[in-house]
Each structure stands twice: as structure tokens, then as C-alpha cells.
Short mmCIF file of C-alpha atoms and ligand atoms in Angstrom, two decimals:
data_model
loop_
_atom_site.label_atom_id
_atom_site.label_comp_id
_atom_site.label_asym_id
_atom_site.label_seq_id
_atom_site.Cartn_x
_atom_site.Cartn_y
_atom_site.Cartn_z
CA MET E 1 -45.23 -43.19 -2.25
CA THR E 2 -44.26 -45.54 1.03
CA LYS E 3 -41.81 -44.63 3.95
CA THR E 4 -40.05 -47.20 6.42
CA LEU E 5 -40.29 -47.41 9.32
CA TYR E 6 -37.66 -47.61 11.88
CA ASN E 7 -38.84 -51.08 12.33
CA GLY E 8 -38.68 -51.88 8.48
CA VAL E 9 -42.07 -51.91 8.23
CA LYS E 10 -43.11 -49.70 4.48
CA MET E 11 -46.21 -47.09 5.73
CA PRO E 12 -47.48 -45.11 2.94
CA ARG E 13 -47.25 -41.58 3.08
CA LEU E 14 -50.22 -40.48 1.83
CA GLY E 15 -53.70 -42.24 3.36
CA LEU E 16 -57.45 -41.64 3.87
CA GLY E 17 -58.77 -40.36 7.68
CA THR E 18 -62.09 -41.44 8.19
CA PHE E 19 -63.10 -40.22 11.54
CA ARG E 20 -66.77 -39.04 11.01
CA VAL E 21 -67.44 -41.06 8.60
CA ALA E 22 -70.59 -42.87 9.21
CA ASP E 23 -70.61 -46.35 9.43
CA GLY E 24 -72.17 -48.40 6.91
CA ASP E 25 -72.90 -47.04 3.01
CA VAL E 26 -71.09 -44.37 3.87
CA ALA E 27 -67.61 -45.55 5.17
CA TYR E 28 -68.38 -48.62 2.21
CA GLN E 29 -68.28 -46.14 -0.46
CA THR E 30 -65.76 -43.25 0.74
CA VAL E 31 -63.43 -46.30 0.97
CA ARG E 32 -64.05 -48.04 -2.63
CA HIS E 33 -63.80 -45.20 -3.72
CA ALA E 34 -60.09 -43.99 -1.98
CA LEU E 35 -58.90 -47.15 -2.41
CA SER E 36 -60.21 -46.97 -6.74
CA VAL E 37 -58.30 -43.80 -6.69
CA GLY E 38 -54.87 -45.44 -5.78
CA TYR E 39 -55.00 -44.44 -2.40
CA ARG E 40 -53.45 -47.65 0.51
CA HIS E 41 -53.16 -46.03 3.87
CA ILE E 42 -56.86 -46.41 5.73
CA ASP E 43 -56.85 -44.78 9.55
CA THR E 44 -59.86 -45.79 11.40
CA ALA E 45 -60.29 -45.92 15.50
CA GLN E 46 -62.24 -48.28 17.43
CA MET E 47 -63.74 -45.05 18.18
CA TYR E 48 -64.46 -44.29 15.63
CA GLY E 49 -67.26 -47.62 14.85
CA ASN E 50 -66.59 -47.49 11.43
CA GLU E 51 -64.52 -50.74 10.71
CA ASP E 52 -66.90 -52.66 9.95
CA GLY E 53 -67.85 -50.01 6.98
CA VAL E 54 -64.08 -49.74 6.44
CA GLY E 55 -63.72 -53.87 6.98
CA ARG E 56 -66.15 -54.65 3.80
CA ALA E 57 -64.63 -52.09 1.98
CA ILE E 58 -61.24 -53.24 1.22
CA ARG E 59 -62.35 -57.22 1.69
CA ASP E 60 -64.94 -56.40 -1.64
CA SER E 61 -61.75 -53.90 -3.06
CA GLY E 62 -60.09 -57.02 -4.50
CA ILE E 63 -57.18 -55.91 -3.58
CA ASP E 64 -54.25 -58.38 -1.78
CA ARG E 65 -54.94 -57.46 2.01
CA GLU E 66 -51.22 -57.43 1.86
CA ALA E 67 -51.07 -54.09 -0.43
CA ILE E 68 -53.18 -52.22 2.41
CA PHE E 69 -52.21 -50.36 5.11
CA ILE E 70 -54.47 -50.05 7.42
CA THR E 71 -54.54 -48.54 10.99
CA THR E 72 -56.86 -48.69 14.31
CA LYS E 73 -57.14 -47.56 17.50
CA GLN E 74 -57.33 -48.49 21.28
CA ARG E 75 -60.41 -47.13 22.06
CA HIS E 76 -59.26 -46.19 25.64
CA HIS E 77 -57.10 -47.65 28.75
CA MET E 78 -58.41 -51.06 29.70
CA PRO E 79 -57.66 -54.12 31.65
CA PRO E 80 -55.40 -56.30 28.95
CA GLU E 81 -57.80 -59.19 28.79
CA ASP E 82 -60.70 -56.44 27.87
CA ALA E 83 -58.74 -55.24 25.21
CA MET E 84 -57.50 -58.52 23.68
CA ARG E 85 -61.21 -58.44 23.45
CA ALA E 86 -61.59 -55.03 22.51
CA PHE E 87 -58.65 -56.23 19.77
CA ASN E 88 -60.15 -58.91 18.65
CA ASP E 89 -63.60 -57.37 17.69
CA SER E 90 -61.13 -54.47 15.25
CA LEU E 91 -59.76 -57.53 13.98
CA GLU E 92 -63.89 -59.15 13.19
CA ARG E 93 -64.93 -55.89 11.71
CA LEU E 94 -61.71 -55.19 9.35
CA LYS E 95 -62.44 -59.03 7.96
CA THR E 96 -58.95 -59.49 9.06
CA ASP E 97 -56.03 -61.28 11.25
CA TYR E 98 -53.98 -58.35 11.95
CA VAL E 99 -53.46 -54.11 11.77
CA ASP E 100 -50.34 -52.99 10.16
CA LEU E 101 -50.41 -50.12 12.52
CA PHE E 102 -51.97 -49.93 15.97
CA LEU E 103 -52.37 -47.28 18.02
CA ILE E 104 -53.13 -45.75 22.04
CA HIS E 105 -55.51 -43.32 21.21
CA TRP E 106 -55.07 -40.51 23.81
CA PRO E 107 -52.35 -40.60 26.74
CA ASN E 108 -54.28 -41.48 30.30
CA HIS E 109 -52.81 -38.44 32.75
CA ASP E 110 -51.23 -41.22 34.73
CA LYS E 111 -47.91 -42.82 33.56
CA GLU E 112 -47.92 -46.52 34.76
CA ILE E 113 -51.60 -47.20 33.16
CA ASN E 114 -49.60 -45.37 29.91
CA GLN E 115 -46.47 -48.53 30.45
CA GLU E 116 -49.44 -51.46 31.54
CA THR E 117 -51.35 -50.38 27.57
CA TRP E 118 -47.88 -50.13 25.84
CA ARG E 119 -47.08 -53.74 27.48
CA PHE E 120 -50.29 -54.88 25.73
CA PHE E 121 -49.69 -53.77 22.44
CA GLU E 122 -46.40 -55.06 22.27
CA SER E 123 -47.45 -58.89 23.00
CA LEU E 124 -49.52 -58.17 20.34
CA TYR E 125 -46.44 -56.64 18.15
CA ASP E 126 -44.33 -60.02 19.69
CA HIS E 127 -47.77 -62.66 18.46
CA LYS E 128 -47.66 -60.33 14.68
CA LYS E 129 -51.02 -59.50 15.14
CA ALA E 130 -49.67 -55.66 14.93
CA ARG E 131 -46.66 -54.80 12.35
CA ALA E 132 -46.17 -51.74 14.42
CA ILE E 133 -47.17 -50.43 17.45
CA GLY E 134 -47.39 -46.25 18.32
CA VAL E 135 -49.24 -43.94 20.10
CA CYS E 136 -51.42 -40.84 19.17
CA ASN E 137 -51.25 -37.43 21.05
CA PHE E 138 -48.24 -38.40 23.55
CA GLN E 139 -46.12 -34.86 24.34
CA LYS E 140 -42.38 -35.90 25.10
CA HIS E 141 -42.55 -36.79 28.37
CA HIS E 142 -46.05 -38.87 27.48
CA ILE E 143 -43.33 -40.47 25.62
CA ILE E 144 -40.22 -40.46 27.90
CA ASP E 145 -42.38 -42.26 30.69
CA LEU E 146 -43.62 -45.27 28.93
CA TYR E 147 -39.17 -45.54 27.32
CA GLU E 148 -38.75 -46.22 31.63
CA THR E 149 -40.47 -49.60 31.26
CA ALA E 150 -40.89 -50.51 27.12
CA LYS E 151 -39.29 -53.22 25.41
CA ILE E 152 -40.08 -52.03 21.89
CA ARG E 153 -39.97 -47.78 21.27
CA PRO E 154 -43.01 -46.23 19.15
CA MET E 155 -42.80 -47.01 15.77
CA VAL E 156 -45.32 -43.69 15.22
CA ASN E 157 -46.87 -40.72 17.01
CA GLN E 158 -50.47 -39.50 15.61
CA VAL E 159 -50.61 -35.44 16.16
CA GLU E 160 -52.76 -32.72 15.59
CA LEU E 161 -50.48 -31.11 13.34
CA HIS E 162 -51.65 -28.28 10.50
CA PRO E 163 -50.79 -24.90 9.83
CA GLY E 164 -51.87 -23.36 12.76
CA LEU E 165 -49.73 -25.66 15.05
CA PRO E 166 -47.15 -27.27 13.06
CA GLN E 167 -45.55 -29.19 15.95
CA ILE E 168 -41.54 -27.97 15.36
CA PRO E 169 -40.23 -29.03 18.35
CA LEU E 170 -42.60 -32.30 18.89
CA LYS E 171 -41.42 -33.23 15.73
CA ARG E 172 -37.60 -32.44 15.99
CA PHE E 173 -38.23 -35.20 19.33
CA LEU E 174 -40.14 -37.55 17.31
CA ASP E 175 -36.89 -37.40 14.71
CA GLU E 176 -34.77 -38.00 16.78
CA GLN E 177 -36.04 -40.69 18.25
CA ARG E 178 -36.45 -42.44 14.74
CA ILE E 179 -40.35 -42.16 15.79
CA ALA E 180 -42.71 -41.34 12.55
CA THR E 181 -44.41 -38.30 12.79
CA ILE E 182 -48.98 -38.58 11.61
CA SER E 183 -50.25 -35.15 10.45
CA TYR E 184 -54.34 -35.24 12.07
CA GLY E 185 -56.84 -32.86 11.69
CA PRO E 186 -55.18 -30.87 8.70
CA PHE E 187 -57.66 -28.72 7.60
CA MET E 188 -57.87 -27.19 10.96
CA LYS E 189 -61.88 -28.15 11.33
CA GLY E 190 -61.95 -25.73 7.81
CA GLU E 191 -60.51 -23.10 9.87
CA VAL E 192 -57.27 -23.33 6.61
CA PHE E 193 -60.07 -22.14 4.21
CA LYS E 194 -60.56 -18.81 6.55
CA ASP E 195 -59.19 -14.76 7.11
CA HIS E 196 -55.61 -15.43 8.43
CA TYR E 197 -54.95 -18.78 6.85
CA GLU E 198 -56.63 -18.86 3.97
CA GLU E 199 -55.12 -15.09 2.92
CA THR E 200 -51.08 -17.31 2.92
CA LEU E 201 -52.47 -20.21 1.14
CA SER E 202 -54.64 -19.17 -1.36
CA ARG E 203 -51.73 -17.20 -3.08
CA LEU E 204 -49.46 -20.68 -2.43
CA ALA E 205 -52.12 -22.01 -4.04
CA THR E 206 -52.65 -19.48 -7.05
CA LYS E 207 -48.68 -19.78 -7.42
CA TYR E 208 -48.48 -23.81 -7.33
CA GLU E 209 -51.85 -24.38 -9.52
CA ALA E 210 -53.17 -26.02 -7.29
CA THR E 211 -56.16 -25.80 -4.24
CA ILE E 212 -55.37 -25.05 -0.43
CA ALA E 213 -56.40 -28.48 0.65
CA GLN E 214 -53.28 -29.99 -1.63
CA VAL E 215 -51.09 -26.73 -0.78
CA VAL E 216 -51.12 -28.41 2.67
CA ILE E 217 -50.71 -31.79 2.45
CA ALA E 218 -47.93 -31.09 -0.17
CA TRP E 219 -46.20 -29.11 2.83
CA GLY E 220 -46.58 -31.43 5.96
CA LEU E 221 -45.46 -34.49 2.73
CA GLU E 222 -42.40 -31.89 2.50
CA ARG E 223 -41.69 -32.05 5.98
CA ASP E 224 -41.59 -36.07 5.82
CA ILE E 225 -45.53 -35.96 7.67
CA PHE E 226 -47.65 -39.45 7.27
CA MET E 227 -51.23 -37.38 6.54
CA ILE E 228 -54.51 -38.76 6.47
CA PRO E 229 -56.89 -36.07 4.79
CA LYS E 230 -60.29 -37.53 5.34
CA SER E 231 -62.68 -35.91 2.78
CA VAL E 232 -66.71 -38.60 2.06
CA THR E 233 -66.40 -36.50 -1.30
CA PRO E 234 -65.09 -37.74 -4.24
CA ASP E 235 -63.54 -35.40 -6.34
CA ARG E 236 -61.94 -34.26 -2.75
CA ILE E 237 -61.07 -37.23 -2.07
CA ASP E 238 -59.32 -37.91 -5.64
CA GLN E 239 -57.89 -34.30 -5.51
CA ASN E 240 -55.97 -34.20 -1.95
CA PHE E 241 -54.48 -37.92 -2.97
CA ALA E 242 -53.13 -35.35 -6.16
CA ALA E 243 -51.28 -33.99 -3.91
CA ARG E 244 -48.76 -36.42 -3.06
CA ASP E 245 -47.23 -34.72 -7.45
CA LEU E 246 -46.92 -30.91 -5.70
CA VAL E 247 -43.92 -29.83 -4.52
CA LEU E 248 -43.52 -26.88 -3.04
CA ASP E 249 -39.82 -24.10 -2.81
CA PRO E 250 -38.21 -24.49 0.85
CA ASP E 251 -39.62 -20.87 1.20
CA ASP E 252 -43.00 -21.78 1.02
CA ILE E 253 -42.44 -25.02 3.47
CA LYS E 254 -41.28 -21.46 6.19
CA VAL E 255 -44.02 -19.79 5.35
CA ILE E 256 -46.62 -21.39 6.15
CA ASN E 257 -45.01 -22.97 9.56
CA ALA E 258 -45.02 -18.70 10.05
CA LEU E 259 -48.62 -19.49 9.59
CA SER E 260 -48.86 -20.93 13.28
CA ARG E 261 -50.49 -19.33 16.17
CA GLY E 262 -49.96 -22.17 18.82
CA LYS E 263 -53.57 -22.82 18.07
CA ARG E 264 -55.53 -26.27 18.71
CA VAL E 265 -58.54 -27.51 17.19
CA TYR E 266 -58.93 -30.52 18.87
CA THR E 267 -58.35 -31.13 22.91
CA ASP E 268 -54.90 -30.70 24.44
CA PRO E 269 -53.71 -34.04 25.07
CA ASP E 270 -52.85 -32.44 28.21
CA ASN E 271 -56.29 -32.27 29.58
CA ASN E 272 -57.88 -34.44 27.48
CA PRO E 273 -60.48 -36.67 29.31
CA TRP E 274 -60.36 -39.85 26.37
CA GLY E 275 -57.74 -41.32 27.96
CA VAL E 276 -59.61 -43.22 30.72
CA PHE E 277 -59.07 -46.12 32.38
CA LYS E 278 -62.23 -48.56 32.30
CA PRO E 279 -64.06 -51.89 31.55
CA TYR E 280 -64.68 -52.83 27.47
CA GLN E 281 -68.62 -52.78 26.86
CA PRO E 282 -69.14 -53.87 23.82
N1 NAP P 1 -55.16 -39.80 16.98
C1 NAP P 1 -56.38 -39.11 17.16
O1 NAP P 1 -57.13 -38.86 17.96
C2 NAP P 1 -57.20 -38.47 15.96
C3 NAP P 1 -58.28 -36.75 15.84
C4 NAP P 1 -58.32 -36.93 14.39
C5 NAP P 1 -58.71 -37.39 13.33
N2 NAP P 1 -58.13 -38.60 13.61
C6 NAP P 1 -57.80 -38.21 11.71
O2 NAP P 1 -57.35 -37.88 11.49
C7 NAP P 1 -58.41 -37.17 10.22
C8 NAP P 1 -58.10 -36.33 9.71
O3 NAP P 1 -58.12 -34.94 10.46
P1 NAP P 1 -60.51 -34.75 10.55
O4 NAP P 1 -61.23 -35.88 10.51
O5 NAP P 1 -59.55 -34.34 11.82
O6 NAP P 1 -60.03 -33.39 9.77
P2 NAP P 1 -59.29 -32.72 8.21
O7 NAP P 1 -58.66 -34.37 7.63
O8 NAP P 1 -58.88 -32.25 8.78
O9 NAP P 1 -60.28 -32.07 7.53
C9 NAP P 1 -61.74 -33.04 6.95
C10 NAP P 1 -63.06 -31.82 6.91
O10 NAP P 1 -62.10 -30.94 5.35
C11 NAP P 1 -62.89 -31.08 4.10
N3 NAP P 1 -62.09 -31.61 3.42
C12 NAP P 1 -61.35 -32.86 2.85
N4 NAP P 1 -60.92 -32.27 2.28
C13 NAP P 1 -61.06 -31.74 1.62
C14 NAP P 1 -60.80 -30.30 0.14
N5 NAP P 1 -60.04 -31.12 -0.91
N6 NAP P 1 -61.19 -29.33 -0.11
C15 NAP P 1 -61.85 -28.40 0.96
N7 NAP P 1 -62.15 -29.54 2.09
C16 NAP P 1 -61.59 -30.70 2.63
C17 NAP P 1 -63.52 -32.93 4.61
O11 NAP P 1 -65.39 -32.94 3.85
P3 NAP P 1 -65.89 -33.74 3.12
O12 NAP P 1 -65.03 -34.85 4.36
O13 NAP P 1 -67.19 -33.27 3.12
O14 NAP P 1 -65.53 -33.95 2.20
C18 NAP P 1 -64.43 -32.60 6.04
O15 NAP P 1 -64.40 -31.62 6.88
C19 NAP P 1 -59.41 -38.59 11.01
O16 NAP P 1 -60.50 -38.56 9.64
C20 NAP P 1 -58.40 -39.11 11.69
O17 NAP P 1 -58.68 -40.84 11.25
C21 NAP P 1 -57.04 -39.01 14.53
#
């Protein structure tokens, strides 16, 4: 169950998120379990501090490296020589000599810094160290600014996207640009299981003999969005993966879209403190 990015690379539509998955045994066991169930797309980041556990799990799984799609993200903006060291350290921790997808984690407020970082990403792509490159948390204006100097357009934008924030205008823009959309935070830090969201989603879950989590994942997949739910709990990892077989009626997609409250549970990209420019400190 993959979808082809505009550069021809196939990316599995459903993956495992690993934010707040502790490095060491937890990351190792979580990723080993996910791979045994059939996940072939693992989303990590320099910032998560768990690339080593993820890399060990992939290495020990016995599955061919080429069959697994690994995404990681550059922690913050830095001079190119520092960025290269940080990238090589990621490869070492992940125990691989390339990644499938490398992402800018947060935009800087200065467009020239984003453009400079993107030049580094383009060089990694040119040298086949990353099979695809992209961004996270970029608004439309960040992407337009990147185009001023980009030789290669991003293949992916990973953004906060869930029933409280369906990102319909941004997704439409990304579709026009042939940039794939990945959802993060699909369960809204637990809010989809409560109140306003729960009322509607539990009715749909009953209708489809599924769980709320599965309805949310199926909603994203049906909107042509890549989904990377995170769990460290084996039966939830299984349950989330099974959502790929769930098909919702088009009217129910609209019902979920209408739950939007324009609500972010993560940081607003236009006012974020994360996309700083500073030297690399291993
Ligand atoms: N690019 C970015 O800036 C950015 C930002 C945030 C996240 N991300 C990526 O997106 C991934 C997903 O987002 P997220 O980690 O924020 O949150 P999420 O996937 O929306 O939710 C994870 C939470 O939901 C619980 N959960 C998982 N499956 C469940 C189920 N079937 N039923 C009930 N609860 C369930 C998990 O608990 P347990 O683990 O205890 O089971 C965990 O507490 C991240 O892990 C990361 O890879 C990217």
C-alpha cells in the first residue's frame, strides 16, 4: 500500500510515528513489533533522540533495507558543514548509508535561512543520500519563498492534520504542487477520544465496527494523506495498521471534515520557536 511521490519514489501510505518513543529498549521493541506486523515506513527525527533504537530494530528485523522506508528530520537550521555532520550522525545511528526521506523539521522565520538549508537538502538528494526530500510545518508562503531559489521542489510536507484541523486549503495547494501531504498528530494528543470529536467519531466507529483511531486513520488515507500514527502499545500498533482495510463512505469523510475547529494541539508554524539557526552540538 504505497503511493508514488512526484520523483517516482514509492512511500508506504501508513507508517509508524516515533515522537516521544524513548530510545533504547522501548524504541527497539516498538519498531521490531511494528515491522513484524507489516509496517514498512518508520518516521523518526534527530530531535526525537531515538534514531539508534530505530536503527537497531531495522537492522535486526532481517527485512531488506530497501523494503523499509525511513524518514528522519534535521533538528534545526545550521551551517552546511554542521548539517552534514548531523546528517552523517543520523546515518550512523540509523545504521544505513541513505535515508528514504529527509525533512526540514520547522521553518525559520527568515526565508533566506530556509533557502540555504534547502540547498543543503538538494545536495544530499543529488548525491543520493536521501531518496526524497521535503519539509514539515511549512505554510503556503514558506513554500512559495523556497521556490525563489529551489532547483528541486519538495516532494513532501508533513503537517499537523487531524479532525480538529483538516487542513483543506493547504492540502489543495499541496496537491496542485504535486507535494504529498503527511499528517502528524492524527489523534490530537487524545482529544479525538473526547467531547465534540468523540460524539461523532464514536457513532462512526460503531457504524463501521471499528475504533475511533481506525476511523481517523481511514479518513486521512481516503483523503490521500499519508498517516503516521504513533503508539508504543502492541495491540494499538496492530489496530492502527488494520485501519488500511477500512473504507468510509464519502459522506462520512465530509462529516469528519466538518468537525474542524481550526484547532492546533501543536505549535503554530508562523510563530514557532523550533526552526532556529545555530551550530550543531552532537
Ligand atoms: N514534523 C513534526 O513537526 C511532527 C510533530 C509531531 C509529530 N510528528 C510525527 O507524527 C507522529 C504522530 O503524531 P503524535 O505522536 O503527535 O501523535 P498521535 O499519533 O496523534 O497520537 C499518539 C498518542 O495516541 C495514543 N494512541 C495511538 N494509537 C491509539 C489507539 N489505537 N487508540 C488509542 N490511543 C492511541 C498513543 O498512546 P501509546 O503510545 O501509549 O499507545 C499516544 O499517546 C509522531 O510520532 C511523529 O513521528 C511530527
